[in-house]
Structures are given as structure tokens and as C-alpha cells.
Amino acid sequence: MALVEVKVPDIGDSKDVGVIEILVKPGDAVKMEQSLITVESDKASMEIPSSAAGTVKELKVKLGGRVSEGSLILLLEAASSSPPPLGEGRVGAAVLPVSAAPAITAAPPPQPPALAGAGSPANGGGSQTLPHASPSVRKFARELGVPLAEVKGTGPKGRITQEDVQNFTQAVMSGATQTKAQQEQGAAGGAALGLLPWPQVDFAKFGPIEPRPLSRIKKISGANLHRNWVMIPHVTNNDEADITNLEALRVQINQENGKTGIKLTMLAFVIKAAVAALKKFPEFNASLDGDNLVLKRYYHIGFAADTPNGLMVPVLKDADQKGVLQIAQETSDLAKKAREGKLGPADMQGGCFSISSLGGIGGTHFTPIINAPEVAILGLSRSGLKPVWDGQAFAPRLMLPLSLSYDHRVIDGAAAARFNAYLAALLADFRRIAL
Ligand code: CAO
């Protein structure tokens, strides 16, 4: 195996800069252009990428040490498939190709709205000073929408590490802490939106009261629902599906299967029909990403499950590849896991479209809130017998109310009406699924 010396390339005017982060250790496999160390001058911090691929043999720099152009960073056992690192194979100076110039972060780029909230300046606080963090940590924070200026650094000289950003995110998600933007919004009580402050009432003046803290799940789902309601222009299209024949089939199959078999549910039929509708109307199986619509070619369907601790949305994966019986079994298993508080993060990720079924409980229609970054959600209410005109007479038909909320930035009203009508047609005659 050839040993390669990887050296600090041309880093412009910067000389004798401090090594503030070592991103690899002996034994690590590194790829070409993978960041090896972070150095910091008084102007900027920058990551130094590797000029070769291979396995780290020996580090030649220390945290807190100083380097300049040409300083040896490490020795690399070159990967056999990797191209020689400029010049010849054996031990030799590995100079960066021009295209692999170090990434310099001099000013924090704009931040997505996830954790920061509206109106928060990039990386928080309105301060023009750069929080002490490497470009990779900055990038990580940016992807999560974390206001870096609010994160307490635990690294050398108060430097913010990736772990600090993760801990901050967890604390915000669990409700243990709030970003400044969240605090400002809370204190303003909606004033930031030009609304009246939230009414402050001493309820005890009017009768006995019992303050009860919100559960952790309620706090998390509440914050998500609030954001989705405020940020997505919702419209709900209401329709009804004639499920008379489908319900008869469901009852018949459940009788045939007996008490020991899988219980076929209406939700399972609706999931199967929704997948067919998503295939016919792909913009419903999508997410907004800036000016792009990301169309998904997979069909993972979330469904709202009522649990003693609050609302949860487990996700049934690859619903397009499953039969109705399997869907019924898996949704039932997932709902049980949700009620027992045993859902793992993977059980709740990757959803494309959600269904909230209140049919077993009651109601006629409702407005489900879209589960961002999805663009639509279907609400099912209680089915009931209704007199339906068949052209000659009124006939008693079992009608299932469908409430389809959609993101009007992505979906037009006509498309939503077509989606719902198509879904209703499939449920009215399930044989159409095969077409
Ligand atoms: N109309 C009339 N009856 C219905 C129905 C409908 N649309 N859907 C289900 N039912 C009946 C079923 O026939 C069944 O009755 P039997 O016990 O007599 O057979 C009963 O309701 C239970 O139905 P099910 O076993 O099929 O369960 P489900 O699919 O209705 O519900 C689940 C499963 C996980 C969706 C449900 O437990 C749940 O958590 N629902 C609440 C969802 C929720 O909270 N949504 C709101 C989110 S926004 O706040």
C-alpha cells in the first residue's frame, strides 16, 4: 500500500492558523475531498479537505497546533482504487487540485425557518459576530434550522460542536427550552402577527380549577400542528363515498376469517384506495422544497392514532406493495405500539400522505391539519345510511364522509375535488383498483 502525505494546500493569505478541529482519526477511511481538519484565522474558519482517498495511518497535527501552507496533516494509506494524489504514488506532497479548494465560511448563510421561527435573523440574535463553530457544524445547524448564536459551545474555547447542536435541537423539540424567536412570539402573545395578546384570565376567580401540565407528546404535536396550521394555506374539500358494497364485503370477509383471523378494517381499504389516487394525482404525493415540488415514487401512508398520551402518526411503509389484509394487520400493530408508547422514530418517519380516521368515534366532517412537509391529508368521519337518489328512487346507501385538506400552494381546488371524487369512486366500486 502506498503511503501518502496529505499537506495543507494553498489557503490564501492565511498563515500560521490554529487547528481548531480534527475530523478524522487513525484507522478512519476517508474519501477524496472529505474534510480532515478545521483551521481558523482571525478572519474565517475553513475546512481542509483530503487530496486523496485511503485510510488514515498517522495524524501529524494536534488540536490547538498551528499550520500553514505545506504543513503535513496526516499520512494516508492510499486506497488501491484511488487516483494518485497529484504527482506520483509513493510518499509525496499531496497538493490540492484547484477544484478542491477549502470551503471558507466567512458569514452565516440564510437559515430555514424550522427551529428559528419567523423574523429571527440568520443564526439568531441579530449579532453580526460569527458564532464559534466549524463550517461543518454551521452547515449541520443550518440544515436543522438551529439559531447557532443561541447554542452554548462546550468545545475548546467555547466552540460549538455538532453534539451541542444536537442537544439544543433535542431540548427545543422536547419543550425543555425555547429559541429566542419562540420566546419573543410567546411573550408577544401573537403581537408579532399583529394580533391581540392572548387573554390572561384568573380562572380561579370564577370557580375551582385544576392546572394539568400538557404531556410531552401533546407539547410536541401541538407545536407541529400550530406551525402547520399557520404556515400552510389549508383548504378542505368534503365529499362522500358510497361504501355500501365495500362494507358488505368487509363484514363478509371478517365472518369468513372468523375471530382468529386478521380483522379487515375500513381504514385498510381507504389506504389502498388512497395509494391508487396518489398514483393518479402525483402532486398529492409530494413535498414543497423552495421553488421545487419533490414528487415521491414511494407510498408511505401515515395515520393518526389516538393514544392515552395524545395524537401520534405512525407510518405504514410501502402501502402500494401490500394487500388490504396485510395493511389491516400492520396498521393494527402500529396503532397498538402507539397506544403502548412503543413507537420508534423509524415508525413515524417517511410519510407521504396521512389519513385521520374518526369514523369509529363519530362526526360528520372535519378539517384535518396537514402533516408538513406533506401536502394533503384525508379525514374520515362516521359513515351512516342516507337516502341516495339512484335516478328512479331513493335508496338507503352507506355513505362515508371524506374530508381532504390540501396545501393550496401546491394543489388547486379542482384537483382536490377530482382526487376526492376518484377516491369516492374507488371505494364505491373497489374493482376499479385493478384497472
Ligand atoms: N364509520 C363508521 N364506523 C366506523 C368507521 C367509519 N368510518 N370506521 C371504523 N368504524 C367502526 C368499525 O366498524 C369498528 O366497529 P366494530 O368494533 O363494531 O367492528 C370500530 O369503528 C373500530 O374501527 P376499527 O377497528 O376499524 O378501527 P379504526 O380504523 O376506526 O381506527 C385508529 C383505528 C388507529 C385510526 C383509531 O384507533 C384511532 O386512533 N382513531 C383516532 C384518530 C384521531 O385521533 N384522529 C384525529 C387526528 S386530528 O386530532
Tab-separated table of C-alpha atoms and ligand atoms in Angstrom:
chain	number	residue	atom	x	y	z
A	1	MET	CA	0.000	0.000	0.000
A	2	ALA	CA	1.314	3.445	-0.875
A	3	LEU	CA	1.715	5.942	1.945
A	4	VAL	CA	0.629	9.417	1.020
A	5	GLU	CA	1.464	12.652	2.819
A	6	VAL	CA	-1.504	14.962	2.926
A	7	LYS	CA	-0.475	18.576	3.385
A	8	VAL	CA	-2.188	21.894	3.878
A	9	PRO	CA	-2.856	23.355	0.445
A	10	ASP	CA	-2.744	26.985	-0.613
A	11	ILE	CA	-5.005	28.738	1.876
A	12	GLY	CA	-4.665	32.214	0.515
A	13	ASP	CA	-3.319	34.885	2.831
A	14	SER	CA	-3.800	32.758	5.932
A	15	LYS	CA	-0.556	31.691	7.610
A	16	ASP	CA	0.131	30.061	10.932
A	17	VAL	CA	-3.554	29.346	11.542
A	18	GLY	CA	-4.847	27.394	14.533
A	19	VAL	CA	-6.141	23.840	14.227
A	20	ILE	CA	-9.485	24.007	15.990
A	21	GLU	CA	-10.978	20.685	14.972
A	22	ILE	CA	-9.618	17.311	13.871
A	23	LEU	CA	-12.308	15.499	11.978
A	24	VAL	CA	-10.649	12.102	11.446
A	25	LYS	CA	-8.582	9.653	13.473
A	26	PRO	CA	-6.138	6.842	12.661
A	27	GLY	CA	-7.952	3.920	11.094
A	28	ASP	CA	-10.685	6.091	9.527
A	29	ALA	CA	-11.414	5.563	5.856
A	30	VAL	CA	-11.502	8.946	4.119
A	31	LYS	CA	-12.749	9.888	0.725
A	32	MET	CA	-11.204	12.314	-1.701
A	33	GLU	CA	-12.168	15.856	-0.628
A	34	GLN	CA	-13.503	14.730	2.729
A	35	SER	CA	-12.761	17.353	5.401
A	36	LEU	CA	-9.815	16.402	7.605
A	37	ILE	CA	-9.259	19.355	9.916
A	38	THR	CA	-10.724	22.778	10.554
A	39	VAL	CA	-8.403	25.720	10.898
A	40	GLU	CA	-9.246	29.216	11.990
A	41	SER	CA	-7.589	32.503	11.247
A	42	ASP	CA	-8.724	35.851	12.620
A	43	LYS	CA	-10.877	36.278	9.518
A	44	ALA	CA	-12.556	32.955	8.929
A	45	SER	CA	-12.586	29.291	9.667
A	46	MET	CA	-12.122	26.726	6.942
A	47	GLU	CA	-12.124	23.004	6.490
A	48	ILE	CA	-9.168	21.384	4.815
A	49	PRO	CA	-10.252	18.548	2.527
A	50	SER	CA	-8.239	15.450	1.732
A	51	SER	CA	-6.446	15.333	-1.580
A	52	ALA	CA	-6.570	11.531	-1.672
A	53	ALA	CA	-8.727	8.615	-0.611
A	54	GLY	CA	-7.497	5.969	1.780
A	55	THR	CA	-7.110	5.002	5.436
A	56	VAL	CA	-5.629	7.392	7.981
A	57	LYS	CA	-2.334	5.933	9.151
A	58	GLU	CA	-0.975	8.681	11.383
A	59	LEU	CA	-2.059	12.193	12.359
A	60	LYS	CA	0.641	14.833	12.156
A	61	VAL	CA	-1.316	17.742	13.637
A	62	LYS	CA	-2.609	18.399	17.133
A	63	LEU	CA	-5.660	20.240	18.329
A	64	GLY	CA	-4.553	23.780	19.139
A	65	GLY	CA	-1.436	23.435	16.953
A	66	ARG	CA	-0.699	25.855	14.132
A	67	VAL	CA	-0.297	25.147	10.429
A	68	SER	CA	0.499	26.980	7.205
A	69	GLU	CA	0.551	26.051	3.565
A	70	GLY	CA	2.576	22.857	3.131
A	71	SER	CA	2.274	21.671	6.765
A	72	LEU	CA	1.841	17.916	6.993
A	73	ILE	CA	-1.661	16.974	8.185
A	74	LEU	CA	-1.513	13.203	8.123
A	75	LEU	CA	-0.219	10.080	6.473
A	76	LEU	CA	-2.708	8.150	4.443
A	77	GLU	CA	-2.582	4.568	3.254
A	78	ALA	CA	-3.884	5.198	-0.229
A	79	ALA	CA	-6.899	3.221	-1.393
A	80	SER	CA	-5.912	0.991	-4.279
A	81	SER	CA	-8.701	2.344	-6.462
A	82	SER	CA	-7.998	5.962	-5.645
A	83	PRO	CA	-6.151	8.039	-8.221
A	84	PRO	CA	-2.581	9.031	-7.329
A	85	PRO	CA	-2.713	12.253	-5.345
A	86	LEU	CA	-1.237	14.516	-7.979
A	87	GLY	CA	2.287	13.704	-8.884
A	88	GLU	CA	3.408	10.200	-8.261
A	89	GLY	CA	2.184	7.422	-5.999
A	90	ARG	CA	4.575	6.823	-3.126
A	91	VAL	CA	5.241	9.278	-0.331
A	92	GLY	CA	4.896	12.687	-1.831
A	93	ALA	CA	3.339	16.055	-1.377
A	94	ALA	CA	-0.407	15.942	-1.879
A	95	VAL	CA	-1.381	19.329	-3.178
A	96	LEU	CA	-4.994	20.179	-3.575
A	97	PRO	CA	-6.375	20.295	-7.070
A	98	VAL	CA	-7.834	23.704	-7.862
A	99	SER	CA	-11.379	22.342	-7.789
A	100	ALA	CA	-10.913	21.111	-4.222
A	101	ALA	CA	-10.266	24.492	-2.658
A	102	PRO	CA	-11.068	24.655	1.032
A	103	ALA	CA	-14.542	25.748	1.981
A	104	ILE	CA	-14.378	29.104	3.708
A	105	THR	CA	-17.243	30.308	5.801
A	106	ALA	CA	-16.983	33.988	6.492
A	107	ALA	CA	-20.612	34.874	7.086
A	108	PRO	CA	-23.551	32.720	8.107
A	109	PRO	CA	-25.858	32.000	5.173
A	110	PRO	CA	-29.631	32.421	5.487
A	111	GLN	CA	-31.415	29.985	7.713
A	112	PRO	CA	-34.506	27.855	7.080
A	113	PRO	CA	-37.451	28.570	9.337
A	114	ALA	CA	-37.608	25.215	11.134
A	115	LEU	CA	-36.449	25.982	14.665
A	116	ALA	CA	-35.695	29.655	14.328
A	117	GLY	CA	-39.198	30.915	13.757
A	118	ALA	CA	-40.290	33.899	11.729
A	119	GLY	CA	-38.359	37.094	11.992
A	120	SER	CA	-35.248	35.647	13.553
A	121	PRO	CA	-32.071	36.961	11.995
A	122	ALA	CA	-29.760	34.447	10.388
A	123	ASN	CA	-28.161	32.390	13.113
A	124	GLY	CA	-30.045	34.327	15.680
A	125	GLY	CA	-29.623	37.216	17.994
A	126	GLY	CA	-29.150	39.911	15.414
A	127	SER	CA	-25.443	39.871	16.252
A	128	GLN	CA	-23.028	40.354	13.402
A	129	THR	CA	-20.344	38.270	15.136
A	130	LEU	CA	-19.912	34.749	13.889
A	131	PRO	CA	-20.660	32.072	16.492
A	132	HIS	CA	-17.588	29.973	17.208
A	133	ALA	CA	-18.195	26.824	15.126
A	134	SER	CA	-16.677	24.969	12.209
A	135	PRO	CA	-18.232	25.132	8.731
A	136	SER	CA	-19.491	21.556	9.040
A	137	VAL	CA	-21.232	22.364	12.328
A	138	ARG	CA	-22.626	25.554	10.785
A	139	LYS	CA	-23.956	23.544	7.849
A	140	PHE	CA	-25.466	20.978	10.209
A	141	ALA	CA	-27.153	23.760	12.223
A	142	ARG	CA	-28.410	25.411	9.050
A	143	GLU	CA	-29.975	22.151	7.847
A	144	LEU	CA	-31.816	21.813	11.152
A	145	GLY	CA	-32.730	25.495	11.285
A	146	VAL	CA	-30.900	25.916	14.588
A	147	PRO	CA	-30.028	29.530	15.531
A	148	LEU	CA	-26.346	28.931	16.218
A	149	ALA	CA	-25.923	32.118	18.249
A	150	GLU	CA	-28.206	30.603	20.890
A	151	VAL	CA	-26.274	27.347	21.237
A	152	LYS	CA	-23.824	27.102	24.127
A	153	GLY	CA	-20.493	25.697	22.950
A	154	THR	CA	-18.791	23.052	25.042
A	155	GLY	CA	-15.741	22.608	22.812
A	156	PRO	CA	-12.329	24.230	23.276
A	157	LYS	CA	-12.676	27.994	23.881
A	158	GLY	CA	-16.451	27.652	23.929
A	159	ARG	CA	-16.562	26.281	20.413
A	160	ILE	CA	-19.935	24.877	19.330
A	161	THR	CA	-19.727	21.192	18.453
A	162	GLN	CA	-22.125	19.019	16.460
A	163	GLU	CA	-23.202	17.429	19.736
A	164	ASP	CA	-24.080	20.883	21.131
A	165	VAL	CA	-26.342	21.477	18.122
A	166	GLN	CA	-27.964	18.045	18.568
A	167	ASN	CA	-28.544	18.662	22.273
A	168	PHE	CA	-30.040	22.091	21.567
A	169	THR	CA	-32.403	20.584	18.967
A	170	GLN	CA	-33.493	17.852	21.357
A	171	ALA	CA	-34.111	20.399	24.117
A	172	VAL	CA	-36.274	22.540	21.811
A	173	MET	CA	-38.189	19.546	20.460
A	174	SER	CA	-38.908	18.226	23.953
A	175	GLY	CA	-40.103	21.650	25.064
A	176	ALA	CA	-37.294	21.886	27.655
A	177	THR	CA	-36.062	25.105	26.064
A	178	GLN	CA	-37.235	27.661	23.518
A	179	THR	CA	-35.440	29.583	20.807
A	180	LYS	CA	-35.403	33.366	21.219
A	181	ALA	CA	-37.858	33.623	18.340
A	182	GLN	CA	-40.238	31.265	20.137
A	183	GLN	CA	-39.852	33.222	23.369
A	184	GLU	CA	-40.494	36.503	21.580
A	185	GLN	CA	-43.577	35.097	19.944
A	186	GLY	CA	-44.791	33.712	23.257
A	187	ALA	CA	-44.161	36.983	25.081
A	188	ALA	CA	-45.764	38.968	22.312
A	189	GLY	CA	-48.772	36.662	22.522
A	190	GLY	CA	-49.298	36.957	18.780
A	191	ALA	CA	-48.274	40.625	18.640
A	192	ALA	CA	-45.630	39.634	16.101
A	193	LEU	CA	-48.528	38.759	13.789
A	194	GLY	CA	-50.368	41.937	14.665
A	195	LEU	CA	-52.887	40.038	16.810
A	196	LEU	CA	-54.381	40.885	20.167
A	197	PRO	CA	-52.466	39.460	23.136
A	198	TRP	CA	-53.695	36.125	24.480
A	199	PRO	CA	-56.335	36.727	27.189
A	200	GLN	CA	-54.875	36.479	30.689
A	201	VAL	CA	-57.661	35.265	32.961
A	202	ASP	CA	-57.523	34.257	36.603
A	203	PHE	CA	-59.912	31.315	36.230
A	204	ALA	CA	-59.819	30.612	39.981
A	205	LYS	CA	-61.899	33.762	40.460
A	206	PHE	CA	-64.826	32.002	38.798
A	207	GLY	CA	-64.644	28.562	40.385
A	208	PRO	CA	-62.409	25.645	41.361
A	209	ILE	CA	-59.687	24.788	38.863
A	210	GLU	CA	-57.010	22.124	38.418
A	211	PRO	CA	-53.886	23.031	36.380
A	212	ARG	CA	-52.640	19.989	34.478
A	213	PRO	CA	-49.327	20.099	32.556
A	214	LEU	CA	-49.503	19.083	28.905
A	215	SER	CA	-47.941	15.697	28.157
A	216	ARG	CA	-44.643	15.641	26.289
A	217	ILE	CA	-46.369	14.266	23.170
A	218	LYS	CA	-49.058	16.958	23.328
A	219	LYS	CA	-46.397	19.664	23.545
A	220	ILE	CA	-44.509	18.285	20.568
A	221	SER	CA	-47.550	17.524	18.412
A	222	GLY	CA	-49.131	20.842	19.436
A	223	ALA	CA	-46.097	22.810	18.265
A	224	ASN	CA	-46.109	20.901	14.961
A	225	LEU	CA	-49.845	21.343	14.427
A	226	HIS	CA	-49.571	25.060	15.227
A	227	ARG	CA	-46.756	25.580	12.723
A	228	ASN	CA	-48.570	23.581	10.035
A	229	TRP	CA	-51.840	25.445	10.565
A	230	VAL	CA	-50.137	28.843	10.445
A	231	MET	CA	-47.717	28.164	7.587
A	232	ILE	CA	-49.855	26.115	5.196
A	233	PRO	CA	-52.823	27.673	3.396
A	234	HIS	CA	-55.319	24.897	4.087
A	235	VAL	CA	-58.497	24.266	2.169
A	236	THR	CA	-60.699	21.242	2.848
A	237	ASN	CA	-62.726	19.509	0.147
A	238	ASN	CA	-65.629	17.466	1.513
A	239	ASP	CA	-67.191	14.567	-0.340
A	240	GLU	CA	-68.913	11.267	0.384
A	241	ALA	CA	-68.191	7.747	-0.778
A	242	ASP	CA	-70.891	5.119	-1.149
A	243	ILE	CA	-69.286	2.225	0.766
A	244	THR	CA	-72.404	0.043	0.939
A	245	ASN	CA	-70.866	-2.773	-1.119
A	246	LEU	CA	-67.404	-2.386	0.363
A	247	GLU	CA	-68.730	-2.594	3.930
A	248	ALA	CA	-70.722	-5.719	2.986
A	249	LEU	CA	-67.525	-7.254	1.583
A	250	ARG	CA	-65.563	-6.269	4.702
A	251	VAL	CA	-68.162	-7.850	7.006
A	252	GLN	CA	-68.320	-10.982	4.855
A	253	ILE	CA	-64.529	-11.458	4.812
A	254	ASN	CA	-64.306	-10.890	8.548
A	255	GLN	CA	-67.001	-13.553	9.032
A	256	GLU	CA	-65.129	-15.954	6.764
A	257	ASN	CA	-61.853	-15.302	8.583
A	258	GLY	CA	-63.516	-15.881	11.920
A	259	LYS	CA	-62.403	-14.482	15.242
A	260	THR	CA	-58.813	-15.721	14.915
A	261	GLY	CA	-58.115	-14.143	11.509
A	262	ILE	CA	-56.921	-10.625	10.713
A	263	LYS	CA	-59.689	-8.048	11.230
A	264	LEU	CA	-60.219	-6.259	7.949
A	265	THR	CA	-60.810	-2.544	8.626
A	266	MET	CA	-62.311	0.246	6.565
A	267	LEU	CA	-59.078	2.177	7.140
A	268	ALA	CA	-57.131	-0.543	5.298
A	269	PHE	CA	-59.421	-0.264	2.247
A	270	VAL	CA	-59.111	3.518	2.315
A	271	ILE	CA	-55.299	3.345	2.481
A	272	LYS	CA	-55.279	1.073	-0.564
A	273	ALA	CA	-57.635	3.381	-2.448
A	274	ALA	CA	-55.634	6.461	-1.392
A	275	VAL	CA	-52.471	4.920	-2.879
A	276	ALA	CA	-54.287	4.458	-6.202
A	277	ALA	CA	-55.433	8.097	-6.047
A	278	LEU	CA	-51.899	9.272	-5.209
A	279	LYS	CA	-50.621	7.422	-8.270
A	280	LYS	CA	-53.248	9.079	-10.452
A	281	PHE	CA	-52.625	12.539	-8.944
A	282	PRO	CA	-48.857	12.598	-8.200
A	283	GLU	CA	-48.811	16.181	-6.898
A	284	PHE	CA	-50.560	14.869	-3.790
A	285	ASN	CA	-47.614	12.548	-3.163
A	286	ALA	CA	-45.149	15.412	-2.962
A	287	SER	CA	-43.464	17.991	-0.764
A	288	LEU	CA	-42.582	21.611	-1.368
A	289	ASP	CA	-38.867	22.390	-1.347
A	290	GLY	CA	-38.389	26.074	-2.097
A	291	ASP	CA	-39.472	26.582	-5.690
A	292	ASN	CA	-39.463	22.833	-6.382
A	293	LEU	CA	-42.080	20.208	-5.864
A	294	VAL	CA	-40.443	16.936	-4.842
A	295	LEU	CA	-42.543	14.128	-6.286
A	296	LYS	CA	-42.203	10.854	-4.404
A	297	ARG	CA	-42.177	7.479	-6.076
A	298	TYR	CA	-42.811	5.643	-2.828
A	299	TYR	CA	-46.083	5.358	-0.943
A	300	HIS	CA	-45.736	5.547	2.833
A	301	ILE	CA	-49.046	6.409	4.471
A	302	GLY	CA	-49.294	7.937	7.941
A	303	PHE	CA	-52.427	7.519	10.024
A	304	ALA	CA	-53.477	9.376	13.139
A	305	ALA	CA	-53.657	7.212	16.214
A	306	ASP	CA	-55.360	8.376	19.366
A	307	THR	CA	-53.231	7.346	22.372
A	308	PRO	CA	-53.612	7.982	26.111
A	309	ASN	CA	-50.748	10.495	25.834
A	310	GLY	CA	-52.008	12.278	22.745
A	311	LEU	CA	-52.012	12.135	18.977
A	312	MET	CA	-49.339	10.105	17.176
A	313	VAL	CA	-48.915	9.413	13.469
A	314	PRO	CA	-47.307	6.026	12.719
A	315	VAL	CA	-46.375	5.463	9.094
A	316	LEU	CA	-47.253	2.354	7.107
A	317	LYS	CA	-44.365	1.831	4.686
A	318	ASP	CA	-44.732	0.807	1.017
A	319	ALA	CA	-48.513	0.593	1.108
A	320	ASP	CA	-48.531	0.144	-2.680
A	321	GLN	CA	-46.791	-3.206	-2.293
A	322	LYS	CA	-49.220	-4.606	0.278
A	323	GLY	CA	-52.639	-6.206	0.122
A	324	VAL	CA	-55.570	-4.923	2.182
A	325	LEU	CA	-55.259	-7.725	4.748
A	326	GLN	CA	-51.591	-7.008	5.328
A	327	ILE	CA	-52.347	-3.284	5.603
A	328	ALA	CA	-55.058	-4.040	8.179
A	329	GLN	CA	-52.644	-6.174	10.186
A	330	GLU	CA	-49.790	-3.663	10.073
A	331	THR	CA	-51.930	-0.617	10.903
A	332	SER	CA	-53.404	-2.517	13.819
A	333	ASP	CA	-49.897	-3.458	15.056
A	334	LEU	CA	-48.679	0.121	14.651
A	335	ALA	CA	-51.742	1.558	16.443
A	336	LYS	CA	-51.139	-0.887	19.321
A	337	LYS	CA	-47.490	0.135	19.503
A	338	ALA	CA	-48.575	3.798	19.530
A	339	ARG	CA	-51.016	3.245	22.381
A	340	GLU	CA	-48.332	1.405	24.372
A	341	GLY	CA	-45.848	4.225	23.751
A	342	LYS	CA	-43.517	1.842	21.910
A	343	LEU	CA	-43.245	3.546	18.516
A	344	GLY	CA	-39.658	4.180	17.458
A	345	PRO	CA	-38.589	7.180	15.340
A	346	ALA	CA	-38.451	4.957	12.217
A	347	ASP	CA	-42.134	4.034	12.735
A	348	MET	CA	-43.093	7.690	12.350
A	349	GLN	CA	-40.815	8.817	9.531
A	350	GLY	CA	-41.058	8.996	5.767
A	351	GLY	CA	-44.806	9.632	5.428
A	352	CYS	CA	-46.127	10.886	2.067
A	353	PHE	CA	-49.804	11.384	2.863
A	354	SER	CA	-51.807	10.978	6.050
A	355	ILE	CA	-55.222	9.696	6.988
A	356	SER	CA	-57.056	10.659	10.139
A	357	SER	CA	-59.966	8.336	10.818
A	358	LEU	CA	-62.547	9.400	13.361
A	359	GLY	CA	-65.127	7.067	11.840
A	360	GLY	CA	-65.179	4.711	14.800
A	361	ILE	CA	-65.954	7.652	17.088
A	362	GLY	CA	-68.351	9.978	15.288
A	363	GLY	CA	-68.748	13.277	13.475
A	364	THR	CA	-69.885	14.234	10.012
A	365	HIS	CA	-66.975	16.189	8.507
A	366	PHE	CA	-63.932	17.970	9.923
A	367	THR	CA	-60.810	19.862	8.850
A	368	PRO	CA	-57.697	17.740	9.359
A	369	ILE	CA	-54.425	19.677	9.640
A	370	ILE	CA	-51.799	18.779	7.052
A	371	ASN	CA	-48.793	16.931	8.407
A	372	ALA	CA	-45.902	19.003	6.966
A	373	PRO	CA	-43.988	18.546	4.755
A	374	GLU	CA	-46.811	16.533	3.224
A	375	VAL	CA	-49.295	18.486	1.092
A	376	ALA	CA	-52.580	16.734	1.847
A	377	ILE	CA	-54.391	14.734	4.485
A	378	LEU	CA	-57.619	12.790	4.357
A	379	GLY	CA	-60.099	12.839	7.224
A	380	LEU	CA	-62.691	10.075	7.576
A	381	SER	CA	-65.825	10.631	9.626
A	382	ARG	CA	-68.564	8.263	10.699
A	383	SER	CA	-70.349	6.505	7.860
A	384	GLY	CA	-74.123	6.388	8.010
A	385	LEU	CA	-77.143	5.289	5.997
A	386	LYS	CA	-78.545	8.018	3.793
A	387	PRO	CA	-81.300	8.128	1.204
A	388	VAL	CA	-79.497	8.429	-2.144
A	389	TRP	CA	-81.336	9.095	-5.404
A	390	ASP	CA	-80.449	6.368	-7.916
A	391	GLY	CA	-82.234	8.016	-10.839
A	392	GLN	CA	-85.588	6.468	-10.104
A	393	ALA	CA	-85.942	6.263	-6.377
A	394	PHE	CA	-84.232	6.990	-3.096
A	395	ALA	CA	-82.212	4.004	-1.925
A	396	PRO	CA	-80.613	3.558	1.525
A	397	ARG	CA	-76.828	3.715	0.992
A	398	LEU	CA	-73.966	3.660	3.491
A	399	MET	CA	-72.079	6.915	2.940
A	400	LEU	CA	-68.550	7.601	4.229
A	401	PRO	CA	-67.655	11.316	4.651
A	402	LEU	CA	-64.267	12.215	3.138
A	403	SER	CA	-62.560	15.470	4.194
A	404	LEU	CA	-59.478	16.187	2.125
A	405	SER	CA	-57.346	19.103	3.384
A	406	TYR	CA	-54.767	20.266	0.875
A	407	ASP	CA	-51.977	22.809	0.624
A	408	HIS	CA	-53.378	25.364	-1.788
A	409	ARG	CA	-49.862	26.477	-2.783
A	410	VAL	CA	-49.402	23.076	-4.412
A	411	ILE	CA	-52.888	21.791	-5.175
A	412	ASP	CA	-55.696	23.597	-6.957
A	413	GLY	CA	-59.262	23.259	-5.766
A	414	ALA	CA	-60.259	21.441	-8.948
A	415	ALA	CA	-57.503	18.858	-8.491
A	416	ALA	CA	-58.598	18.276	-4.895
A	417	ALA	CA	-62.208	17.782	-5.985
A	418	ARG	CA	-61.041	15.310	-8.651
A	419	PHE	CA	-58.869	13.432	-6.153
A	420	ASN	CA	-61.725	13.117	-3.687
A	421	ALA	CA	-64.223	12.134	-6.400
A	422	TYR	CA	-61.816	9.488	-7.721
A	423	LEU	CA	-61.271	8.146	-4.226
A	424	ALA	CA	-65.027	8.002	-3.684
A	425	ALA	CA	-65.461	6.131	-6.983
A	426	LEU	CA	-62.819	3.567	-5.979
A	427	LEU	CA	-64.450	3.000	-2.608
A	428	ALA	CA	-67.863	2.704	-4.236
A	429	ASP	CA	-66.580	0.011	-6.578
A	430	PHE	CA	-63.321	-1.432	-5.329
A	431	ARG	CA	-62.863	-3.478	-8.519
A	432	ARG	CA	-61.683	-0.217	-10.139
A	433	ILE	CA	-58.450	-0.531	-8.126
A	434	ALA	CA	-57.442	-3.311	-10.508
A	435	LEU	CA	-57.783	-1.084	-13.577
B	1	CAO	N1	-67.761	4.864	10.041
B	1	CAO	C1	-68.467	4.109	10.917
B	1	CAO	N2	-67.865	3.186	11.685
B	1	CAO	C2	-66.549	3.020	11.570
B	1	CAO	C3	-65.777	3.766	10.671
B	1	CAO	C4	-66.452	4.715	9.885
B	1	CAO	N3	-65.783	5.500	9.028
B	1	CAO	N4	-64.507	3.380	10.795
B	1	CAO	C5	-64.459	2.438	11.714
B	1	CAO	N5	-65.693	2.222	12.191
B	1	CAO	C6	-66.088	1.267	13.222
B	1	CAO	C7	-65.640	-0.112	12.851
B	1	CAO	O1	-66.609	-0.765	12.079
B	1	CAO	C8	-65.412	-0.730	14.176
B	1	CAO	O2	-66.635	-1.153	14.685
B	1	CAO	P1	-66.788	-2.622	15.319
B	1	CAO	O3	-65.880	-2.582	16.523
B	1	CAO	O4	-68.228	-2.699	15.626
B	1	CAO	O5	-66.306	-3.570	14.299
B	1	CAO	C9	-64.953	0.422	15.069
B	1	CAO	O6	-65.375	1.607	14.417
B	1	CAO	C10	-63.434	0.455	15.231
B	1	CAO	O7	-62.904	0.510	13.979
B	1	CAO	P2	-61.525	-0.143	13.552
B	1	CAO	O8	-61.168	-1.296	14.408
B	1	CAO	O9	-61.598	-0.310	12.102
B	1	CAO	O10	-60.527	0.969	13.895
B	1	CAO	P3	-60.417	2.311	13.097
B	1	CAO	O11	-59.788	2.044	11.784
B	1	CAO	O12	-61.653	3.086	13.117
B	1	CAO	O13	-59.390	3.089	13.989
B	1	CAO	C11	-57.341	4.036	14.515
B	1	CAO	C12	-58.020	2.776	14.096
B	1	CAO	C13	-55.899	3.777	14.891
B	1	CAO	C14	-57.384	5.030	13.377
B	1	CAO	C15	-58.117	4.570	15.737
B	1	CAO	O14	-57.899	3.729	16.821
B	1	CAO	C16	-57.800	5.950	16.137
B	1	CAO	O15	-56.829	6.187	16.869
B	1	CAO	N6	-58.616	6.938	15.689
B	1	CAO	C17	-58.483	8.311	16.090
B	1	CAO	C18	-57.674	9.104	15.104
B	1	CAO	C19	-57.593	10.536	15.513
B	1	CAO	O16	-57.434	10.847	16.680
B	1	CAO	N7	-57.718	11.431	14.555
B	1	CAO	C20	-57.762	12.808	14.814
B	1	CAO	C21	-56.461	13.393	14.466
B	1	CAO	S1	-56.521	15.140	14.470
B	1	CAO	O17	-56.763	15.490	16.002
